Coordinates of C-alpha atoms and ligand atoms in Angstrom, one line a residue:
X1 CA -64.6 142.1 248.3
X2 CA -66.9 141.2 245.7
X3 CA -70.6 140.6 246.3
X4 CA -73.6 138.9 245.0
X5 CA -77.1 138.7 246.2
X6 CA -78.7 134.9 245.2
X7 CA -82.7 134.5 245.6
X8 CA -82.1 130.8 246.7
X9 CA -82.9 129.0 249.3
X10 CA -80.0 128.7 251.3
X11 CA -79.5 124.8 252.6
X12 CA -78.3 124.2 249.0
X13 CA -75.6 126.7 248.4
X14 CA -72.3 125.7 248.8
X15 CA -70.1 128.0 250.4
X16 CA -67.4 128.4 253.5
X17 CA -69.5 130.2 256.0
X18 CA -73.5 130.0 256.2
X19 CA -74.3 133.0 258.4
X20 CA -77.9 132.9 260.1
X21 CA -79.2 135.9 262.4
X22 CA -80.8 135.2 265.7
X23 CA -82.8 137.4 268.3
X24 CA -83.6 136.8 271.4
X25 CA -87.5 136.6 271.6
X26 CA -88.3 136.5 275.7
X27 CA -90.3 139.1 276.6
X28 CA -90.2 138.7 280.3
X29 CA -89.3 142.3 281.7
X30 CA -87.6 139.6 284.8
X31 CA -84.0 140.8 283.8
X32 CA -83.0 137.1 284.8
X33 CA -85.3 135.4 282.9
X34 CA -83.4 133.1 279.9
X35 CA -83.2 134.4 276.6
X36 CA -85.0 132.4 274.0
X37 CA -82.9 132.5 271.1
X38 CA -84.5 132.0 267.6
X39 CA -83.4 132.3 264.0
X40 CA -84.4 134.9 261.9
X41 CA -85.1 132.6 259.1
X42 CA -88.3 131.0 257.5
X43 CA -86.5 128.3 255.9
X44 CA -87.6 125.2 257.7
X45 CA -84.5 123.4 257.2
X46 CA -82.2 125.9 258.4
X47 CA -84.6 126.8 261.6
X48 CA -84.9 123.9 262.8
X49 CA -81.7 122.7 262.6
X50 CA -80.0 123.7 265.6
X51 CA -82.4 123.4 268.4
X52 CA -80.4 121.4 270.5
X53 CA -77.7 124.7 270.7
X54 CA -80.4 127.3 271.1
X55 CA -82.2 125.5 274.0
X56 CA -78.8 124.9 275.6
X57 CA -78.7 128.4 277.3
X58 CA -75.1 128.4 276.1
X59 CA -76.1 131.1 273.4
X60 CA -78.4 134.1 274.1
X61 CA -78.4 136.3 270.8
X62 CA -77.0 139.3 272.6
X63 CA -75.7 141.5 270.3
X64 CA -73.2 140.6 267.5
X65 CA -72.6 137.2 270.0
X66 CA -71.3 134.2 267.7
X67 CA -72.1 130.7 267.6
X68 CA -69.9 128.3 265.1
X69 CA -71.3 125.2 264.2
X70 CA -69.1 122.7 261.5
X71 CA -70.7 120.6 259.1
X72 CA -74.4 121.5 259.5
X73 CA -76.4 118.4 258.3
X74 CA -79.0 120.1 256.6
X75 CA -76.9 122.3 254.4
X76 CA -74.5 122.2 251.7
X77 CA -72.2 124.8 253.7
X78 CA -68.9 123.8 255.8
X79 CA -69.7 125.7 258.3
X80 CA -72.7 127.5 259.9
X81 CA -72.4 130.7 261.7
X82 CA -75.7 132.4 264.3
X83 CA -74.9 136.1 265.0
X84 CA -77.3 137.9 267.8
X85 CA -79.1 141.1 267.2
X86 CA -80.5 141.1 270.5
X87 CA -84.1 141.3 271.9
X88 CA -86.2 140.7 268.8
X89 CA -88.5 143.2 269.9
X90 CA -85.6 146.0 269.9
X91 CA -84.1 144.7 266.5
X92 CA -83.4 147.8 263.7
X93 CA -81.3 148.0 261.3
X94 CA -78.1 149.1 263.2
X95 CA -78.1 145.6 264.6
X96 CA -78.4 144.0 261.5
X97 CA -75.4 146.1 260.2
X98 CA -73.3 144.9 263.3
X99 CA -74.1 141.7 262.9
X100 CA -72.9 141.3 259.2
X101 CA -69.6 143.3 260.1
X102 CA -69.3 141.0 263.4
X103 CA -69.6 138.0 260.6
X104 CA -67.0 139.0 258.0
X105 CA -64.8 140.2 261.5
X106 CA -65.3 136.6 262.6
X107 CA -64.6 134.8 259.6
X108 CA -61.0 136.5 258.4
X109 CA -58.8 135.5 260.9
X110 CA -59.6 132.0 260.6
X111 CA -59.0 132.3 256.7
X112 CA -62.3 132.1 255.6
X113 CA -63.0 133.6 252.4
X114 CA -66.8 133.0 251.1
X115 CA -69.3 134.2 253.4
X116 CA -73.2 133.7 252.7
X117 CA -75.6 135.9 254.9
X118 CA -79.3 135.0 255.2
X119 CA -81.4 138.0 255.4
X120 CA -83.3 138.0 258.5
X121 CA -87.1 138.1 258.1
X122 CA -88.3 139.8 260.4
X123 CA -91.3 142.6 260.6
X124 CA -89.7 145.4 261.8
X125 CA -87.1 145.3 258.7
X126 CA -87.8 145.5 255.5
X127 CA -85.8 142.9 253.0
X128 CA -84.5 145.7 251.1
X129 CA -83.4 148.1 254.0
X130 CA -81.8 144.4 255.8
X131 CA -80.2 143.8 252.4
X132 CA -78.7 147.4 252.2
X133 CA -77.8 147.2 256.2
X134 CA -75.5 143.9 255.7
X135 CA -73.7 145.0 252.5
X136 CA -73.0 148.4 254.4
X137 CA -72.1 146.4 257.6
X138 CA -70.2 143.3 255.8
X139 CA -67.7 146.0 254.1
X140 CA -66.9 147.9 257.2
X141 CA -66.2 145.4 258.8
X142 CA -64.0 143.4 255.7
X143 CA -61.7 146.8 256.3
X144 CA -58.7 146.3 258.5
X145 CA -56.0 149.1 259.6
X146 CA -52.4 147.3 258.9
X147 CA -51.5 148.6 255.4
X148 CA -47.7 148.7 256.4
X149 CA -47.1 145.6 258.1
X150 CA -44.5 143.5 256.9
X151 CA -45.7 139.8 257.4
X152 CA -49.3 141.3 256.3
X153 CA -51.9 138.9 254.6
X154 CA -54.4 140.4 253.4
X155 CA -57.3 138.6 254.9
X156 CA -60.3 140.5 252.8
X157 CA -63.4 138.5 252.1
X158 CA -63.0 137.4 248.3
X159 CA -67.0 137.1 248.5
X160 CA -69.9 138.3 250.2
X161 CA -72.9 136.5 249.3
X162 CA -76.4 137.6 250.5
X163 CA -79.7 135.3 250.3
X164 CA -82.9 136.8 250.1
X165 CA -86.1 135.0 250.2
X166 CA -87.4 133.6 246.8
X167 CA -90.4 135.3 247.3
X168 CA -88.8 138.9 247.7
X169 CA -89.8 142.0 246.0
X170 CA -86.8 141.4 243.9
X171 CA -86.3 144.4 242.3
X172 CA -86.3 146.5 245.5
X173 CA -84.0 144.3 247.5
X174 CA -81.5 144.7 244.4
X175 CA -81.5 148.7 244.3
X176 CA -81.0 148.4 248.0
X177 CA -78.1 146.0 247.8
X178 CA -76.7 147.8 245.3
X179 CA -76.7 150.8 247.4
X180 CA -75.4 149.4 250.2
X181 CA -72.4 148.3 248.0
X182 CA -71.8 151.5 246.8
X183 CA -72.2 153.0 250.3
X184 CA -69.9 150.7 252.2
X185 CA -67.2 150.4 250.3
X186 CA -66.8 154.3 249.4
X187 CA -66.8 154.3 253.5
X188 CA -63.6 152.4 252.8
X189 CA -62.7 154.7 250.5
X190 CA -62.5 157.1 253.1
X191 CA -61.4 155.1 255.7
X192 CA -57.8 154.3 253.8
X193 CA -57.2 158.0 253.5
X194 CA -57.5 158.8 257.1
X195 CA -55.6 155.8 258.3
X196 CA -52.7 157.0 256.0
X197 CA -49.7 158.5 258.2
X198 CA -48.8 162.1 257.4
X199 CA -45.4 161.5 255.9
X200 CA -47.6 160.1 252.7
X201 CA -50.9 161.9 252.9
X202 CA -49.4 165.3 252.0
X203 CA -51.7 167.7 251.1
X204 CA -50.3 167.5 247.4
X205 CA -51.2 163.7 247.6
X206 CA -54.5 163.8 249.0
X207 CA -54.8 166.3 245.8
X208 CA -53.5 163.3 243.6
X209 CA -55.8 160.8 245.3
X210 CA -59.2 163.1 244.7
X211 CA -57.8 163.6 241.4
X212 CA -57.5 160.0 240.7
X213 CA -61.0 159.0 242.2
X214 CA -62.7 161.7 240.3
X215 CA -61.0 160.6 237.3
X216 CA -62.1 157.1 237.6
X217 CA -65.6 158.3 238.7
X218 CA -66.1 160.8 235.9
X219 CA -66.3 163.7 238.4
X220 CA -64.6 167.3 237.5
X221 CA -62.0 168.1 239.6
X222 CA -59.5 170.5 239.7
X223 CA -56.7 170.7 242.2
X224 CA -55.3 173.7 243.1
X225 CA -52.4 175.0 245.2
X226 CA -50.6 178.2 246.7
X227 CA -50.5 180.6 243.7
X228 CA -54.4 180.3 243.4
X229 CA -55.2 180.5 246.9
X230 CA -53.1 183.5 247.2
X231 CA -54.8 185.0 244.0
X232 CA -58.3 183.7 245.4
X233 CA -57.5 185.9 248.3
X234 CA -57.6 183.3 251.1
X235 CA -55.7 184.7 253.5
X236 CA -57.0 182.0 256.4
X237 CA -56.3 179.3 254.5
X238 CA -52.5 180.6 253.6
X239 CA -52.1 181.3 257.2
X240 CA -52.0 177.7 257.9
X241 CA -50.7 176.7 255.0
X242 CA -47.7 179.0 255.0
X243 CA -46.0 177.4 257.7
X244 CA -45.1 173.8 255.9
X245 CA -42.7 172.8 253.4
X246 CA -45.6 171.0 251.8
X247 CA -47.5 173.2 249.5
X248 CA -51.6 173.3 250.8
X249 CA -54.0 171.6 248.0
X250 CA -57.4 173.4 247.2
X251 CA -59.3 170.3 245.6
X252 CA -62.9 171.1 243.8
X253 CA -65.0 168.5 242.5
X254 CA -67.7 168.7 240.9
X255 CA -70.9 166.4 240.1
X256 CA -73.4 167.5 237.6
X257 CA -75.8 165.7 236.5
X258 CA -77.6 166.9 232.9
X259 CA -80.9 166.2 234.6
X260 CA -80.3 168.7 237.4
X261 CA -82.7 171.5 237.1
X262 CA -80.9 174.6 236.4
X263 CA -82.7 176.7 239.5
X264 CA -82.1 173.6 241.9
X265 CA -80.2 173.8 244.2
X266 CA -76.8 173.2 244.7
X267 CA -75.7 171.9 247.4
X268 CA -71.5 172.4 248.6
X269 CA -69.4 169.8 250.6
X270 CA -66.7 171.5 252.4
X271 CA -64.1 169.4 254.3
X272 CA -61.1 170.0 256.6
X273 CA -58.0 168.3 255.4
X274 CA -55.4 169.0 257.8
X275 CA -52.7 166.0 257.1
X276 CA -51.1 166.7 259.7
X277 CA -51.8 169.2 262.9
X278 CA -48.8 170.1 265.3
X279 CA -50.7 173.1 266.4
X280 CA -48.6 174.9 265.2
X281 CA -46.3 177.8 267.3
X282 CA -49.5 176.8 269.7
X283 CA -47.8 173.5 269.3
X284 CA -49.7 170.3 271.1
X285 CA -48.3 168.1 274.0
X286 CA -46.2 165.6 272.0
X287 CA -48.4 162.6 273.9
X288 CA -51.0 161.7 271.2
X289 CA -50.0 164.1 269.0
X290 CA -49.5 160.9 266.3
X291 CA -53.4 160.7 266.1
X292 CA -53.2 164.2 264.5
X293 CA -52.7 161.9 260.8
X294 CA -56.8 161.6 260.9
X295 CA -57.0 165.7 260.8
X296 CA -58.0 165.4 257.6
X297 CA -61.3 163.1 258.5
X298 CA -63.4 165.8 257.4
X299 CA -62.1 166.1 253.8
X300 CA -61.7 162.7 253.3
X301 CA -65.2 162.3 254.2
X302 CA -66.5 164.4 251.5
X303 CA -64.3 162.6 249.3
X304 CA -65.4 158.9 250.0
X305 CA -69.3 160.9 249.9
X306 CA -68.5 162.4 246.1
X307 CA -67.5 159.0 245.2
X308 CA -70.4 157.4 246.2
X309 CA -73.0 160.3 244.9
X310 CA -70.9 159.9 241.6
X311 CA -72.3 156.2 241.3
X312 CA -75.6 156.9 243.0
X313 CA -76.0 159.4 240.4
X314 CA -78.6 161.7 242.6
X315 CA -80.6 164.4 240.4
X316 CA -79.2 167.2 242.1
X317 CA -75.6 169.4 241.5
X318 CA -72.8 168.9 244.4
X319 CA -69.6 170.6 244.4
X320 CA -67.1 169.2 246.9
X321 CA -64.2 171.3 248.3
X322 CA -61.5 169.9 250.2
X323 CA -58.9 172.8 252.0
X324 CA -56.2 170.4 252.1
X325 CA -52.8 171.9 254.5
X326 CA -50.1 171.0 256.9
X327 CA -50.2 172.9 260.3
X328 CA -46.9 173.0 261.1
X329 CA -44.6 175.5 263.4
X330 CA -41.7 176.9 261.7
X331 CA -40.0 179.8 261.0
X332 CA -42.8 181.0 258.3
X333 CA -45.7 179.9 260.0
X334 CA -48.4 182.1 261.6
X335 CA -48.6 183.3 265.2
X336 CA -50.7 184.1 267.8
X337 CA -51.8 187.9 267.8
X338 CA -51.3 187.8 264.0
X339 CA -54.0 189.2 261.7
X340 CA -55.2 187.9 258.7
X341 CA -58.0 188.8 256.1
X342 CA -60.2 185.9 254.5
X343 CA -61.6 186.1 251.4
X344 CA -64.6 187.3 252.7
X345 CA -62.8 190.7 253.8
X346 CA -63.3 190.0 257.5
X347 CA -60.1 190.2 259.7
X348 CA -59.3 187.4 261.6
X349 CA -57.4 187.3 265.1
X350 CA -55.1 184.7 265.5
X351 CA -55.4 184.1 269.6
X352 CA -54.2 180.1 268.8
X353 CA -52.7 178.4 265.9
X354 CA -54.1 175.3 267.1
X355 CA -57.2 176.2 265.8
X356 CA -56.3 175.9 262.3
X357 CA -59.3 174.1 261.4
X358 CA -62.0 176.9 261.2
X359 CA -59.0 179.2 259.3
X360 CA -59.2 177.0 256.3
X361 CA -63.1 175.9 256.0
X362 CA -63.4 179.6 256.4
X363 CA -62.6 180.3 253.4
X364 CA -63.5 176.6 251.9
X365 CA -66.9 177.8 252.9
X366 CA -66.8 181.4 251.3
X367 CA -65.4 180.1 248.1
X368 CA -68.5 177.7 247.9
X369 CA -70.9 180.3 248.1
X370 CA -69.3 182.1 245.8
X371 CA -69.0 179.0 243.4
X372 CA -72.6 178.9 243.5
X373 CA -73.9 176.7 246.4
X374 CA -77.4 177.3 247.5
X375 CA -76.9 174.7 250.6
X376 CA -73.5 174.2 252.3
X377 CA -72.5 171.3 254.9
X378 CA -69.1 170.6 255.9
X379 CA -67.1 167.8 258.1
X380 CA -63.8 168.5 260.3
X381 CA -62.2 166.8 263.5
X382 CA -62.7 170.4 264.0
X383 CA -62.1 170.5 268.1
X384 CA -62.0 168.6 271.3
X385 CA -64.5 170.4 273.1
X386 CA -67.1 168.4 271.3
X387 CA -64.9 165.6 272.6
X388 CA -65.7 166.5 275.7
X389 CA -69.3 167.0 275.3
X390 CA -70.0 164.1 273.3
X391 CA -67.7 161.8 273.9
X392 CA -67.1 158.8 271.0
X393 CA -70.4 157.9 270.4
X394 CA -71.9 160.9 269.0
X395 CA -70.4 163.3 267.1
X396 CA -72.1 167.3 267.1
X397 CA -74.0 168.6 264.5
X398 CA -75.1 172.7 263.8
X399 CA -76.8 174.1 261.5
X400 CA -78.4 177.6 261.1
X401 CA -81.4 176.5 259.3
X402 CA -84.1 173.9 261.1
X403 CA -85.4 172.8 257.4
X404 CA -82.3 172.2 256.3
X405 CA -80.8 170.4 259.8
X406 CA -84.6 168.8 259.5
X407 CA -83.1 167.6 255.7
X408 CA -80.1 166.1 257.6
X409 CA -82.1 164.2 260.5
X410 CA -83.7 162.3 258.1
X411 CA -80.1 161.5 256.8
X412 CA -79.6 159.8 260.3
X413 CA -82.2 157.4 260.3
X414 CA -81.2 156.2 257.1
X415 CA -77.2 155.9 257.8
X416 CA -77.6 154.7 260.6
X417 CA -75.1 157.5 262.2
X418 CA -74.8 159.4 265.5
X419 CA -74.8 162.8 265.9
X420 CA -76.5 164.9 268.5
X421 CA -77.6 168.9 267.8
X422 CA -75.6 171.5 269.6
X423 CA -76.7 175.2 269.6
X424 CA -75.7 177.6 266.9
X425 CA -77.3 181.0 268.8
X426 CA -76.3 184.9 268.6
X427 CA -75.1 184.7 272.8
X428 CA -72.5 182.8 271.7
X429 CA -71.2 185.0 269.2
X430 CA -69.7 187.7 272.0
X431 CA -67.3 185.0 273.2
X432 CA -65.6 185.6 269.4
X433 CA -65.0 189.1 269.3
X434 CA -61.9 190.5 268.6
X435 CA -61.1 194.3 269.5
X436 CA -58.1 194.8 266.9
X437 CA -60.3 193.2 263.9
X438 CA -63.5 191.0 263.1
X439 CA -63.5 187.9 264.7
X440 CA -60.7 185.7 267.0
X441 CA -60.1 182.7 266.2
X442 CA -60.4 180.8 269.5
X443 CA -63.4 181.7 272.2
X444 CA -62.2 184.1 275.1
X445 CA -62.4 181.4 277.6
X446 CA -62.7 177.8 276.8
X447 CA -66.0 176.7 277.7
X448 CA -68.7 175.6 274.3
X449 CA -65.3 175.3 272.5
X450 CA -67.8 173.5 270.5
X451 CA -69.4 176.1 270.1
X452 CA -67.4 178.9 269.0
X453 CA -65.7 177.2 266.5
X454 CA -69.4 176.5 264.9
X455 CA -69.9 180.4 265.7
X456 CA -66.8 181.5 263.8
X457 CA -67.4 179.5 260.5
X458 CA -71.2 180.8 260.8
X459 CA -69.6 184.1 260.3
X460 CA -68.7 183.2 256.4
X461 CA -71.6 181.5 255.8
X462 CA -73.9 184.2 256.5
X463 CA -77.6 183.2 255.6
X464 CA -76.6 180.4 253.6
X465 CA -78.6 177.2 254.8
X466 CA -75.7 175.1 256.3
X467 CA -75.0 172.2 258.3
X468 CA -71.7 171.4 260.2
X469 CA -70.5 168.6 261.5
X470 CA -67.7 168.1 264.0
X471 CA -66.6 164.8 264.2
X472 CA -63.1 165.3 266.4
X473 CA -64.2 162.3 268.7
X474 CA -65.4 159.7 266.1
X475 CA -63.6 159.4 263.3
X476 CA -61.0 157.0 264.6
X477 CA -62.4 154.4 266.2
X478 CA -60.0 154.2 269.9
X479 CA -61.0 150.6 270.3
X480 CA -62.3 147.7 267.9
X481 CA -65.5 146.1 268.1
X482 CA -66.9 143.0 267.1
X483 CA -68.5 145.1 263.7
X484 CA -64.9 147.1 263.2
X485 CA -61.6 147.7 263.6
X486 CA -59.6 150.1 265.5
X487 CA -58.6 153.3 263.6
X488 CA -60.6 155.2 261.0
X489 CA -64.4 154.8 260.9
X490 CA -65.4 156.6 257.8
X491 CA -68.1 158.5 259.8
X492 CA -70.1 160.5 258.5
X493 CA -70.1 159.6 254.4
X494 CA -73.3 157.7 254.6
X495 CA -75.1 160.7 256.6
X496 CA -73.6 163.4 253.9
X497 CA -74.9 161.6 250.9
X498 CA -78.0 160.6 252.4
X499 CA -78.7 164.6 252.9
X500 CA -77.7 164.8 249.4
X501 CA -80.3 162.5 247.9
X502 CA -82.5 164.6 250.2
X503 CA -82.8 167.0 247.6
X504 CA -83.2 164.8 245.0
X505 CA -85.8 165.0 242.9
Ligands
BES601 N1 -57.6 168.9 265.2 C1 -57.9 169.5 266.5 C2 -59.2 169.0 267.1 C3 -59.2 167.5 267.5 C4 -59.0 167.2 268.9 C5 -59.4 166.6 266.6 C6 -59.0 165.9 269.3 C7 -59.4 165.2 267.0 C8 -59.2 164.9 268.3 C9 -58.1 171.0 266.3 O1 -57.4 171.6 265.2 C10 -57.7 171.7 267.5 O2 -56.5 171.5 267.9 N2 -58.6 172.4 268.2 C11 -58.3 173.0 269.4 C12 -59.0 174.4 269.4 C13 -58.6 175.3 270.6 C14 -57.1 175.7 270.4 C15 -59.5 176.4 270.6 C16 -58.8 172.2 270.6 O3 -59.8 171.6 270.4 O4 -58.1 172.1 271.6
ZN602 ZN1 -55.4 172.2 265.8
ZN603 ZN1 -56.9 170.3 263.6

């Protein structure tokens, strides 16, 4: 999808799809009373032009709710297209986001190929955080899940045209649209790898692919597999790994920029990349157990984030490390009761193979520290307890450090993502205890699963400031919505690079 940002006005551009915002501006708190629909434009032409359809009561603005009107007198386009945010008063940027993903979701399967988006005008919004929002929004929603069908067309937007005002801080609303660019489509980056099935993303070809992107990038990356791990000591991560035919992948990238100061900090992205979980000899109920493809989320998530701090090109040094294995039962793999040493020196108990997940980002996260990192944040469809608890619509975060979780709030208000604080707290840490070595791997009874998995990896990260995020129940999306498909939703690569920038000069 290629992109383009005009300072025009927009009756005069000729182009497939015009696409207008709308809100809904009744303020009555009478939940019956009619919405009063109005466009979020201050181009005369274009706002008055449809008053006949906006006094009809046959369109409200609800949110992402589409009107299509051909031929449009007053402007050059074929076609004109209203998308609701909803009650004006209530309008952020999330809806704006929706809105141009609904757009590009509304305009592929009928072939269209150009579309045009105003940018709403509106007081709450600035033009440059609206121009960033619909860039962001219009390439998650261009993204579509079906790589392996047959009698596929590929229905991607050729281009995505935004208008901004001509009287637009224009230098602003081009770093943010540039942004959102950058943003979106390394979310797609993302999304791609996770909707891969397992027979291709292999550990060894997630490697290839992170090799490949850094390459392109002009990121250092290395890509290593089992004779280094073994000679690095990481016992938790061979334990998983030692059960597959497919050799594990430890993948480090690293950005540096020569501005960096050289006592900033350094801040470490640490990813899960299970390609495939079976559980193991804990092996899971075969129902569902095809979903197990997107266990590498977390990973891939740091890898669609490097990509995008690569071209954002923030002031500070990131090293991103992906533990990249297959969890497989076999006659090599590891079993319940065994006991196995990270490269930490702490002994871990084995009470569940299934929780494979916390094995390898314990050592991910110990080899980070050791590279260096100062700050340490990783991602991992790490367990379904914070399924429970959250369900899909917010995914948990933890940290040990309130400056540092403070650093990552502010991430959130920018992305636009959900994720809701669960505890981190020493009570916890009894439920964890083994009595042949350290730690077990799995909580003694299985409530705050959550939890205890947070608890465990907190145990190699010591005082380090760190963040984690479990995002088991939203990084495939169960169900489409008007904004985006069904399947992988490229959560939280926005959030991570946000927190990045952060600590930007
Ligand atoms: N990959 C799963 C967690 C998961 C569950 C991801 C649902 C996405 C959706 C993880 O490795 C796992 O199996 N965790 C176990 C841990 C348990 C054995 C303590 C779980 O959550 O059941
Ligand atoms: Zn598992
Ligand atoms: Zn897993």
């Amino acid at each position: 999808m290629k992109t383009e940002l005009k300072f025009e006005s927009a009756p005069s551009i000729a182009t497939e799809l015009m696409v207008v915002l709308a809100a809904d501006a009744s303020t009555s708190k009478d939940k019956d009373a009619s919405a009063q629909p109005v466009l979020l434009t201050k181009d005369s032409a274009i706002a008055g032009a449809d008053k006949p359809v906006l006094t009809s009561g046959e369109f409200n603005a609800s949110i992402c709710e589409a009107l299509l009107l051909h031929s449009p007198r007053e402007l050059k386009s074929k076609r004109l297209l209203i998308i609701g945010l909803g009650k004006l008063s209530k309008v952020s940027v999330q809806e704006i986001r929706k809105a141009a993903g609904a757009a590009v979701r509304f305009a592929k399967p009928r072939g269209i190929r150009q579309v045009t988006l105003i940018l709403p005008e509106l007081e709450a919004v600035s033009l440059p955080a609206a121009a960033r929002a619909v860039v962001e929004g219009a390439f998650v929603g261009d993204f579509d899940p079906d790589t392996y069908r047959s009698d596929r067309k590929d229905r991607s937007i050729e281009q995505f045209t935004v208008v901004a005002p001509t009287a637009a801080d224009k230098k602003s609303v081009e770093a943010a649209f540039r942004e959102g660019g950058i943003l979106g489509d390394s979310q797609n980056f993302t999304r791609a790898l996770v909707n891969e099935p397992g027979n291709v993303m292999t550990p060894t070809i997630m490697g290839e692919r992170a090799a490949a992107m850094c390459k392109e990038q002009g990121l250092q990356c290395e890509v290593h597999s089992t004779d280094k791990i073994k000679e690095l000591k990481m016992g938790a991560f061979w334990a998983v790994a030692q059960g597959s035919d497919e050799p594990p992948a430890l993948i480090v990238m690293r950005y540096e920029p020569p501005s960096a100061k050289k006592d900033g900090p350094v801040l470490a992205l640490v990813g899960k990349g299970i390609t495939f979980d079976t559980g193991g000899i804990s092996i899971k109920p075969a129902d569902g157990m095809e979903k197990m493809k997107y266990d590498m989320a977390g990973g891939a998530a740091m890898l669609g984030a490097m990509r995008a701090i690569a071209q954002l090109k923030p002031d500070v040094r990131v090293i991103g490390i992906v533990c990249a294995a297959e969890n497989m039962p076999s006659g090599k793999a590891y079993k319940p009761g065994d006991v196995v040493t990270a490269m930490s020196g702490k002994a871990i108990e084995v009470l569940n193979t299934d929780a494979e997940g916390r094995m390898v980002l314990a050592d991910g996260l110990h080899y980070a520290k050791q590279l260096g990192a100062t700050h340490l944040i990783d991602a991992a469809t790490l367990t379904g307890a914070c399924v429970v608890a959250l369900g899909m619509v917010n995914a948990g975060v933890f940290s040990n450090d309130d400056a540092t979780y403070e650093h990552f709030h502010k991430a959130l208000e920018i992305s636009g993502e959900k994720f809701w604080r669960l505890p981190v707290e020493d009570e916890y840490r009894d439920m964890i205890v083994s009595h042949i070595g350290d730690i077990t791997n799995t909580g003694n009874s299985r409530w705050g699963g959550a939890i205890t998995a947070a608890m465990f990896l907190k145990e190699f990260v010591d005082e380090t400031p760190w963040i984690h995020l479990d995002i088991a129940g939203v990084a495939w999306m169960e169900e489409q919505k008007p904004w985006i498909a069904k399947g992988p939703s490229g959560v939280a690569v926005r959030s991570i690079v946000e927190w990045v920038r952060s600590y930007a000069k």
